Short mmCIF file of C-alpha atoms and ligand atoms in Angstrom, two decimals:
data_model
loop_
_atom_site.label_atom_id
_atom_site.label_comp_id
_atom_site.label_asym_id
_atom_site.label_seq_id
_atom_site.Cartn_x
_atom_site.Cartn_y
_atom_site.Cartn_z
CA MET N 1 -0.03 0.03 0.02
CA VAL N 2 1.39 3.47 -0.73
CA GLN N 3 1.95 5.51 2.30
CA LEU N 4 1.05 9.19 1.93
CA SER N 5 3.12 11.73 3.87
CA LEU N 6 0.77 13.76 6.18
CA PRO N 7 0.50 17.03 4.06
CA LEU N 8 -0.10 14.92 0.91
CA LYS N 9 -2.95 13.09 2.76
CA TRP N 10 -4.53 16.43 3.43
CA VAL N 11 -4.29 17.41 -0.28
CA ALA N 12 -5.77 14.09 -1.25
CA LEU N 13 -8.79 14.55 1.15
CA ALA N 14 -9.26 18.22 0.16
CA VAL N 15 -9.42 17.21 -3.53
CA TYR N 16 -11.78 14.33 -2.67
CA PHE N 17 -14.16 16.54 -0.71
CA GLY N 18 -13.68 19.37 -3.15
CA THR N 19 -14.83 17.14 -6.12
CA MET N 20 -17.70 15.66 -3.97
CA SER N 21 -18.93 19.02 -3.01
CA THR N 22 -18.90 20.24 -6.51
CA SER N 23 -20.98 17.26 -7.80
CA VAL N 24 -23.37 17.64 -4.83
CA LEU N 25 -23.86 21.32 -5.47
CA ALA N 26 -23.52 21.61 -9.27
CA PHE N 27 -26.70 22.40 -11.05
CA PRO N 28 -26.02 23.40 -14.54
CA GLN N 29 -27.74 26.60 -15.43
CA TYR N 30 -29.38 24.95 -18.51
CA GLN N 31 -30.71 21.97 -16.78
CA SER N 32 -34.48 21.59 -16.96
CA LEU N 33 -36.56 21.92 -14.00
CA ALA N 34 -39.32 19.88 -15.56
CA GLY N 35 -40.83 17.09 -13.46
CA LEU N 36 -38.79 17.95 -10.32
CA SER N 37 -40.52 17.34 -7.03
CA GLU N 38 -41.18 20.22 -4.55
CA ARG N 39 -38.11 19.31 -2.60
CA GLU N 40 -35.84 19.10 -5.57
CA LEU N 41 -37.18 22.39 -6.80
CA LYS N 42 -36.31 23.95 -3.41
CA GLU N 43 -32.82 22.71 -3.64
CA ALA N 44 -32.28 23.75 -7.23
CA LEU N 45 -33.67 27.27 -7.25
CA PRO N 46 -31.06 28.99 -5.03
CA LYS N 47 -28.42 27.69 -7.39
CA LEU N 48 -29.88 29.44 -10.30
CA THR N 49 -29.33 32.86 -11.70
CA PRO N 50 -32.86 34.01 -12.71
CA ARG N 51 -33.47 36.06 -15.81
CA LEU N 52 -36.35 37.64 -17.40
CA PRO N 53 -36.91 36.01 -20.83
CA THR N 54 -35.55 38.12 -23.67
CA PRO N 55 -38.31 38.59 -26.15
CA PRO N 56 -37.96 36.85 -29.64
CA PRO N 57 -35.87 39.03 -31.97
CA ARG N 58 -37.36 41.07 -34.81
CA PRO N 59 -37.00 39.84 -38.33
CA GLU N 60 -33.53 40.81 -39.92
CA VAL N 61 -33.51 44.01 -41.97
CA TYR N 62 -31.63 42.47 -44.84
CA GLN N 63 -33.44 39.25 -45.67
CA GLY N 64 -31.52 38.05 -48.80
CA ALA N 65 -28.70 35.57 -49.47
CA LYS N 66 -25.34 36.28 -48.06
CA LEU N 67 -22.13 34.40 -47.45
CA VAL N 68 -22.41 32.74 -44.03
CA ASP N 69 -19.42 30.59 -44.21
CA ASP N 70 -17.31 33.66 -43.65
CA ALA N 71 -14.13 34.63 -41.95
CA ALA N 72 -16.13 35.60 -38.69
CA HIS N 73 -17.69 32.24 -38.48
CA PRO N 74 -14.96 29.40 -39.05
CA TRP N 75 -16.01 25.86 -38.57
CA ARG N 76 -14.26 24.36 -35.30
CA ALA N 77 -14.94 20.82 -34.03
CA PRO N 78 -16.62 20.78 -30.68
CA ARG N 79 -14.38 20.81 -27.67
CA ALA N 80 -14.79 18.35 -24.80
CA GLY N 81 -17.73 19.36 -22.87
CA ASP N 82 -19.42 21.31 -25.74
CA GLN N 83 -22.91 20.09 -25.99
CA ARG N 84 -24.32 18.84 -29.41
CA GLY N 85 -27.51 17.12 -30.07
CA PRO N 86 -29.88 15.53 -32.68
CA CYS N 87 -30.48 18.76 -34.80
CA PRO N 88 -28.09 19.07 -37.54
CA GLY N 89 -29.05 22.58 -38.24
CA LEU N 90 -28.37 23.81 -34.59
CA ASN N 91 -25.12 21.83 -34.38
CA THR N 92 -23.91 23.50 -37.49
CA LEU N 93 -24.74 26.99 -35.99
CA ALA N 94 -22.82 26.13 -32.89
CA ASN N 95 -19.88 24.60 -34.86
CA HIS N 96 -19.59 27.93 -36.89
CA GLY N 97 -19.95 30.22 -33.85
CA TYR N 98 -23.49 31.58 -34.80
CA LEU N 99 -24.42 30.02 -31.45
CA PRO N 100 -22.21 29.84 -28.36
CA ARG N 101 -19.86 27.03 -29.15
CA ASP N 102 -20.50 25.40 -25.90
CA GLY N 103 -24.10 24.68 -27.19
CA VAL N 104 -25.94 26.43 -24.39
CA ALA N 105 -27.96 29.42 -25.36
CA SER N 106 -31.22 31.48 -24.75
CA PRO N 107 -34.27 31.15 -26.97
CA ALA N 108 -33.77 34.49 -28.31
CA GLN N 109 -30.03 33.56 -29.27
CA ILE N 110 -31.33 30.40 -30.99
CA ILE N 111 -33.99 32.25 -33.06
CA ALA N 112 -31.45 34.99 -34.01
CA ALA N 113 -28.79 32.50 -35.04
CA SER N 114 -31.22 30.44 -37.12
CA MET N 115 -32.24 33.64 -39.00
CA ALA N 116 -28.61 34.83 -39.42
CA GLY N 117 -27.11 31.61 -40.30
CA PHE N 118 -29.79 29.81 -42.45
CA ASN N 119 -32.37 32.73 -43.05
CA MET N 120 -34.91 30.68 -41.22
CA ASP N 121 -38.15 32.61 -40.91
CA LEU N 122 -38.92 34.16 -37.60
CA GLN N 123 -42.26 32.19 -37.04
CA GLY N 124 -40.61 28.78 -37.90
CA ALA N 125 -37.57 29.49 -35.77
CA SER N 126 -39.73 30.54 -32.87
CA ILE N 127 -42.04 27.76 -32.79
CA ALA N 128 -39.32 25.12 -32.76
CA THR N 129 -37.36 27.01 -30.23
CA TYR N 130 -40.23 27.68 -27.71
CA VAL N 131 -41.37 24.02 -27.94
CA GLY N 132 -37.81 22.89 -27.34
CA HIS N 133 -37.31 25.42 -24.54
CA LEU N 134 -40.63 24.66 -22.64
CA LEU N 135 -39.87 21.00 -22.76
CA ASP N 136 -36.03 20.85 -22.31
CA GLY N 137 -34.70 24.37 -21.24
CA ASN N 138 -34.33 25.94 -17.90
CA LEU N 139 -37.22 28.37 -17.57
CA VAL N 140 -35.65 30.33 -14.65
CA THR N 141 -32.28 31.13 -16.25
CA ASP N 142 -33.70 31.27 -19.78
CA LEU N 143 -31.04 28.87 -21.07
CA VAL N 144 -31.35 25.55 -23.11
CA SER N 145 -28.86 23.06 -24.21
CA ILE N 146 -28.84 21.99 -27.79
CA GLY N 147 -27.49 18.57 -26.63
CA GLY N 148 -27.64 17.46 -23.12
CA LYS N 149 -27.95 14.21 -21.23
CA THR N 150 -24.77 14.23 -19.20
CA PRO N 151 -24.31 11.10 -17.01
CA LYS N 152 -25.12 11.49 -13.42
CA THR N 153 -21.96 12.10 -11.22
CA GLY N 154 -23.55 12.72 -7.81
CA PRO N 155 -26.77 13.20 -6.03
CA ASP N 156 -27.28 15.98 -8.38
CA PRO N 157 -28.74 16.25 -10.96
CA PRO N 158 -32.12 14.77 -9.67
CA GLY N 159 -34.95 13.12 -11.36
CA ASN N 160 -33.54 10.64 -13.79
CA GLY N 161 -30.04 11.55 -13.20
CA LEU N 162 -29.39 13.03 -16.54
CA VAL N 163 -28.91 16.65 -17.42
CA SER N 164 -31.51 17.46 -19.94
CA GLY N 165 -31.28 19.35 -23.24
CA ILE N 166 -33.10 18.92 -26.62
CA ARG N 167 -31.46 15.57 -26.97
CA THR N 168 -33.79 14.11 -24.19
CA HIS N 169 -35.95 11.46 -25.79
CA GLY N 170 -39.66 11.91 -25.76
CA THR N 171 -39.66 15.70 -25.45
CA PHE N 172 -38.74 17.55 -28.58
CA GLU N 173 -36.62 14.61 -29.78
CA GLY N 174 -38.54 11.70 -31.21
CA ASP N 175 -38.58 8.66 -33.40
CA ALA N 176 -38.19 8.10 -37.00
CA SER N 177 -35.54 10.69 -37.70
CA ILE N 178 -34.09 10.60 -41.20
CA THR N 179 -30.44 10.33 -40.38
CA ARG N 180 -30.48 9.50 -36.54
CA GLY N 181 -31.62 6.28 -35.00
CA ASP N 182 -34.43 5.75 -32.44
CA ASP N 183 -33.73 6.09 -28.82
CA TYR N 184 -34.98 2.52 -28.21
CA PHE N 185 -31.85 1.25 -30.14
CA GLY N 186 -29.54 3.24 -27.91
CA ASP N 187 -28.32 6.28 -29.72
CA ASN N 188 -30.98 9.06 -30.69
CA PHE N 189 -28.61 11.82 -31.76
CA ASN N 190 -25.38 10.80 -33.45
CA PHE N 191 -25.19 10.71 -37.24
CA ASN N 192 -25.95 7.15 -38.41
CA GLN N 193 -24.11 6.16 -41.66
CA GLN N 194 -26.57 3.32 -42.66
CA LEU N 195 -29.63 5.65 -42.52
CA PHE N 196 -27.64 8.31 -44.46
CA ASP N 197 -26.95 5.54 -47.05
CA GLN N 198 -30.49 4.82 -47.23
CA LEU N 199 -31.30 8.57 -47.64
CA LYS N 200 -28.74 8.75 -50.52
CA ASP N 201 -30.37 5.80 -52.21
CA TYR N 202 -33.78 7.66 -51.97
CA MET N 203 -32.20 10.78 -53.34
CA ASN N 204 -31.17 8.75 -56.29
CA ARG N 205 -34.28 6.86 -56.76
CA TYR N 206 -36.81 9.76 -56.38
CA GLY N 207 -34.72 12.94 -56.85
CA ASN N 208 -32.04 12.36 -59.57
CA GLY N 209 -29.49 12.51 -56.87
CA TYR N 210 -30.99 15.53 -55.10
CA TYR N 211 -33.00 15.84 -51.79
CA ASN N 212 -36.26 17.59 -52.85
CA LEU N 213 -39.81 17.50 -51.63
CA THR N 214 -40.68 14.14 -53.29
CA VAL N 215 -37.46 12.46 -51.71
CA ALA N 216 -38.68 14.14 -48.28
CA ARG N 217 -42.10 12.49 -48.58
CA GLU N 218 -40.80 9.07 -49.56
CA ILE N 219 -37.88 8.97 -46.92
CA ARG N 220 -40.28 10.38 -44.28
CA TYR N 221 -42.84 7.43 -44.73
CA GLN N 222 -40.03 4.96 -45.17
CA ARG N 223 -38.56 5.88 -41.70
CA ILE N 224 -41.95 5.75 -40.19
CA LYS N 225 -42.56 2.23 -41.70
CA GLN N 226 -39.12 1.07 -40.41
CA SER N 227 -39.82 2.35 -36.89
CA ILE N 228 -43.24 0.69 -36.74
CA ALA N 229 -41.75 -2.66 -37.76
CA THR N 230 -38.74 -2.68 -35.46
CA ASN N 231 -39.32 -0.28 -32.51
CA PRO N 232 -41.93 -1.56 -30.03
CA THR N 233 -42.02 1.89 -28.29
CA PHE N 234 -42.50 3.77 -31.52
CA GLU N 235 -44.48 7.05 -31.10
CA LEU N 236 -45.42 9.85 -33.50
CA VAL N 237 -47.86 11.95 -31.69
CA GLY N 238 -48.73 15.58 -31.06
CA HIS N 239 -45.68 17.84 -31.73
CA ARG N 240 -43.41 14.92 -33.00
CA HIS N 241 -46.03 14.47 -35.93
CA PHE N 242 -45.56 18.24 -36.41
CA THR N 243 -41.70 18.22 -36.29
CA ALA N 244 -41.22 15.01 -38.14
CA PHE N 245 -42.79 16.49 -41.37
CA GLY N 246 -41.45 19.81 -40.74
CA GLU N 247 -37.92 18.75 -40.42
CA ALA N 248 -38.30 16.73 -43.55
CA VAL N 249 -39.15 20.02 -45.41
CA PHE N 250 -36.50 22.17 -43.68
CA SER N 251 -33.48 21.02 -45.68
CA THR N 252 -35.21 21.94 -49.12
CA ASN N 253 -35.46 25.56 -47.98
CA MET N 254 -32.27 25.99 -45.82
CA TRP N 255 -29.66 23.74 -47.15
CA VAL N 256 -29.70 24.99 -50.76
CA ASP N 257 -27.13 27.75 -51.63
CA GLY N 258 -29.05 30.93 -51.85
CA ARG N 259 -27.47 31.83 -55.31
CA VAL N 260 -29.17 28.82 -57.05
CA LYS N 261 -32.10 29.96 -59.22
CA GLY N 262 -34.38 27.94 -61.62
CA PRO N 263 -35.18 24.24 -61.50
CA LEU N 264 -32.64 23.38 -58.98
CA GLU N 265 -34.00 25.63 -56.30
CA ASN N 266 -35.12 23.78 -53.21
CA HIS N 267 -32.86 20.83 -54.31
CA VAL N 268 -30.27 19.86 -51.76
CA THR N 269 -26.98 18.42 -53.38
CA GLN N 270 -25.32 15.24 -52.06
CA GLU N 271 -22.35 17.38 -51.04
CA ALA N 272 -24.55 19.70 -49.00
CA ALA N 273 -26.61 16.87 -47.51
CA GLU N 274 -23.29 15.33 -46.36
CA ALA N 275 -21.91 18.56 -45.13
CA PHE N 276 -25.05 19.34 -42.84
CA PHE N 277 -26.27 15.91 -41.79
CA LYS N 278 -23.01 14.28 -41.28
CA ASN N 279 -20.24 16.82 -40.66
CA MET N 280 -22.49 19.56 -39.41
CA ARG N 281 -20.71 22.41 -41.24
CA TYR N 282 -21.41 24.72 -44.18
CA PRO N 283 -20.24 23.53 -47.57
CA ARG N 284 -17.20 25.76 -48.44
CA GLY N 285 -18.38 29.28 -49.40
CA PHE N 286 -22.09 28.54 -48.63
CA PHE N 287 -24.64 31.34 -49.14
CA ARG N 288 -27.75 31.11 -46.91
CA ALA N 289 -31.22 31.03 -48.55
CA SER N 290 -32.26 33.93 -50.58
CA LYS N 291 -35.46 34.48 -48.60
CA PRO N 292 -36.68 33.62 -45.08
CA GLY N 293 -38.32 30.10 -44.80
CA SER N 294 -38.53 26.89 -43.02
CA ALA N 295 -41.72 24.88 -43.95
CA THR N 296 -44.70 26.46 -45.66
CA ASN N 297 -48.13 24.88 -45.32
CA ASP N 298 -48.16 23.88 -48.95
CA GLN N 299 -44.72 22.05 -48.53
CA LEU N 300 -45.89 20.31 -45.40
CA GLN N 301 -49.12 19.17 -47.21
CA PHE N 302 -47.10 17.88 -50.14
CA VAL N 303 -44.76 15.78 -47.89
CA LEU N 304 -47.85 14.50 -45.88
CA GLY N 305 -49.49 13.60 -49.33
CA THR N 306 -53.04 12.69 -49.88
CA ASP N 307 -52.89 8.91 -49.29
CA SER N 308 -54.24 8.66 -45.77
CA SER N 309 -53.72 4.90 -45.78
CA ARG N 310 -49.97 5.42 -45.34
CA PRO N 311 -48.96 4.71 -41.69
CA GLY N 312 -47.94 7.97 -40.21
CA HIS N 313 -50.27 10.04 -42.30
CA PHE N 314 -52.19 10.51 -39.02
CA PRO N 315 -50.36 10.71 -35.68
CA GLY N 316 -50.18 7.44 -33.67
CA LYS N 317 -48.00 4.82 -31.89
CA ASN N 318 -47.26 1.21 -31.45
CA VAL N 319 -49.46 0.21 -28.58
CA ASN N 320 -48.51 -3.42 -28.27
CA GLY N 321 -45.04 -4.18 -29.64
CA THR N 322 -43.77 -3.82 -33.07
CA ASN N 323 -46.31 -3.57 -35.93
CA SER N 324 -49.16 -2.36 -33.58
CA PHE N 325 -49.36 1.15 -34.94
CA THR N 326 -52.67 2.79 -33.90
CA ILE N 327 -53.87 6.27 -34.83
CA ASP N 328 -53.97 8.81 -31.82
CA HIS N 329 -55.37 12.28 -32.45
CA SER N 330 -55.37 13.26 -28.77
CA GLN N 331 -52.26 15.62 -28.91
CA GLY N 332 -52.86 17.19 -32.31
CA SER N 333 -50.88 16.88 -35.35
CA VAL N 334 -49.29 18.60 -38.28
CA ALA N 335 -52.77 19.09 -39.64
CA ASP N 336 -54.19 20.37 -36.31
CA PHE N 337 -52.19 23.14 -34.62
CA CYS N 338 -54.80 24.19 -32.13
CA ALA N 339 -55.35 20.65 -30.81
CA PHE N 340 -51.56 20.39 -30.48
CA TYR N 341 -51.36 23.74 -28.76
CA THR N 342 -54.11 22.96 -26.39
CA TYR N 343 -52.72 19.73 -25.28
CA PHE N 344 -49.14 20.96 -25.19
CA VAL N 345 -49.77 23.86 -22.96
CA GLY N 346 -52.80 22.71 -20.91
CA THR N 347 -51.64 19.17 -20.32
CA ARG N 348 -48.05 18.40 -21.27
CA ILE N 349 -46.44 21.55 -19.76
CA LYS N 350 -48.93 21.66 -16.75
CA ASN N 351 -47.96 18.05 -15.92
CA LEU N 352 -44.23 18.85 -16.04
CA TYR N 353 -44.79 22.08 -13.85
CA PRO N 354 -47.97 21.33 -11.66
CA ASN N 355 -47.56 24.15 -9.03
CA PRO N 356 -44.84 26.66 -10.10
CA THR N 357 -44.39 29.83 -8.00
CA GLY N 358 -42.42 33.00 -8.29
CA VAL N 359 -39.95 33.32 -11.09
CA LEU N 360 -40.61 30.06 -12.54
CA ARG N 361 -44.38 30.75 -12.80
CA ARG N 362 -43.71 34.15 -14.26
CA ASN N 363 -41.25 32.88 -16.88
CA LEU N 364 -43.59 29.94 -17.76
CA ILE N 365 -46.42 32.35 -18.41
CA ILE N 366 -44.04 34.61 -20.63
CA ASN N 367 -42.61 31.63 -22.63
CA ILE N 368 -46.08 30.20 -23.23
CA GLU N 369 -47.05 33.45 -24.58
CA TYR N 370 -44.07 33.61 -26.91
CA PHE N 371 -44.84 30.10 -27.97
CA TYR N 372 -48.56 31.15 -28.79
CA GLY N 373 -47.17 34.12 -30.68
CA SER N 374 -45.28 31.91 -33.06
CA ARG N 375 -48.23 29.87 -34.33
CA PRO N 376 -48.62 29.39 -38.03
CA PRO N 377 -49.98 32.51 -39.88
CA GLY N 378 -53.88 32.77 -40.02
CA ILE N 379 -54.42 30.44 -37.09
CA GLU N 380 -56.33 31.55 -33.87
CA CYS N 381 -56.95 29.05 -31.09
CA THR N 382 -58.82 29.42 -27.90
CA LYS N 383 -56.05 30.40 -25.51
CA VAL N 384 -55.37 28.29 -22.39
CA TYR N 385 -53.86 29.87 -19.17
CA PRO N 386 -52.64 26.86 -16.85
CA TYR N 387 -50.86 29.48 -14.67
CA GLY N 388 -53.18 32.38 -14.93
CA GLN N 389 -51.91 35.72 -16.47
CA LEU N 390 -49.42 38.37 -15.46
C1 HEM T 401 -34.80 26.96 -34.45
C2 HEM T 401 -34.57 26.02 -33.49
C3 HEM T 401 -34.41 24.53 -33.73
C4 HEM T 401 -34.81 23.57 -32.81
C5 HEM T 401 -35.10 23.78 -31.37
C6 HEM T 401 -34.42 22.30 -33.37
C7 HEM T 401 -34.64 21.12 -32.86
C8 HEM T 401 -34.42 19.85 -33.46
C9 HEM T 401 -34.45 18.64 -32.86
C10 HEM T 401 -34.83 18.36 -31.33
C11 HEM T 401 -34.35 17.75 -33.77
C12 HEM T 401 -34.46 16.14 -33.62
C13 HEM T 401 -35.74 15.74 -33.73
C14 HEM T 401 -35.70 14.31 -33.97
O1 HEM T 401 -35.49 13.93 -35.28
O2 HEM T 401 -35.86 13.42 -33.17
C15 HEM T 401 -34.19 18.42 -35.12
C16 HEM T 401 -33.89 17.79 -36.18
C17 HEM T 401 -33.68 18.26 -37.44
N1 HEM T 401 -33.54 19.75 -37.55
FE1 HEM T 401 -33.67 21.19 -36.13
N2 HEM T 401 -33.99 22.53 -34.76
C18 HEM T 401 -33.95 23.90 -34.98
C19 HEM T 401 -33.62 24.58 -35.98
C20 HEM T 401 -33.14 24.00 -37.16
C21 HEM T 401 -32.54 24.56 -38.31
C22 HEM T 401 -32.25 26.08 -38.46
C23 HEM T 401 -32.42 23.64 -39.33
C24 HEM T 401 -31.77 23.69 -40.64
C25 HEM T 401 -31.22 24.63 -41.06
C26 HEM T 401 -32.83 22.39 -38.65
C27 HEM T 401 -32.78 21.24 -39.40
C28 HEM T 401 -33.27 20.01 -38.85
C29 HEM T 401 -33.36 18.61 -39.53
C30 HEM T 401 -33.04 18.66 -41.02
C31 HEM T 401 -33.66 17.86 -38.62
C32 HEM T 401 -33.98 16.28 -39.00
C33 HEM T 401 -32.73 15.48 -38.83
C34 HEM T 401 -33.01 13.99 -39.13
O3 HEM T 401 -34.21 13.63 -39.18
O4 HEM T 401 -32.08 13.20 -39.51
N3 HEM T 401 -33.14 22.70 -37.35
N4 HEM T 401 -34.15 19.76 -34.82
#
């Protein structure tokens, strides 16, 4: 046995207790408070720096194409500890410094970065961001991680022992992604080469080598079909039905160089698909889209298609093992925003935060208001106020 001299023993003990107290006390400022017990909330709140949520930014003044792979935004691989998750768009923005490179940001920063780096429209960027923030962000500090799920190291973090971010399965993140596997199979966020090879095959079969809306439709249904057949826990309900179709459209608007005009507009090249899905960086010298966009209603309807017999056309889930997909409209869908809004705010968020008080309640009310403000154009729903009004 190694004998330590007395002073060294003290150093060792100090290091031991020093490490322990950090893990006991640590509560990352971006960690979600969703689902915490009253006792856990009481312990966590004094460790947080509260912030009044910054309102969503205004649309940019210049809304055209511009070089975004520029000298001010060089690609850099994430460093150890930087958070990255299932969204190749947000990962790209962080890898180029449009988002903080550590992958932790406020909703307003995420919306501004999506507009600046991809010309994502304000409404699309806001709806995705507030859904993500309400489910996976820290409502008190106004921060959310684009990755998350750090292994537990001590009594903190509480709950399931995992630090949350948008990578948390069953929140924003869901099944049947185009290039990422289902959580059931153990990895819900890393690039999956086999799935990407399938995507390239679909680009060749349905898009002459490009990713366009027809490819989006076929690969979307193919991935749903695969998940129904292999994942007994498969779910595609509520906001996941919305985002699964939305994300399939995103690339056609935001991953095509903004200088492309004519028949190849909205056609993603193989080079760009590989750059974004796999390497999460801009193709060299990339110009962002020439006008703001994300997914229009017409594009969503095209990808959804008119064949309602295709599994996944309506929301649903496997209810009894593989191949037991059953339609479930209870949480709304891509075709029913108000049902989604009502369930999301009135039931989903309310269940995560049953009795918030103080800053948490105030910030929930504000973020829910920002979320409602980001609904698709022309839609009015009966508003719900699970926490009253300010
Ligand atoms: C504005 C805030 C955004 C949030 C909160 C967000 C969040 C997410 C999340 C959680 C996923 C994973 C869902 C899943 O498949 O399980 C995802 C996927 C995806 N996101 Fe984002 N995203 C945002 C912006 C963007 C932007 C700006 C782009 C493109 C420029 C983008 C493109 C995509 C694509 C293409 C996928 C699908 C990946 C796949 O299925 O393989 N997102 N996003």
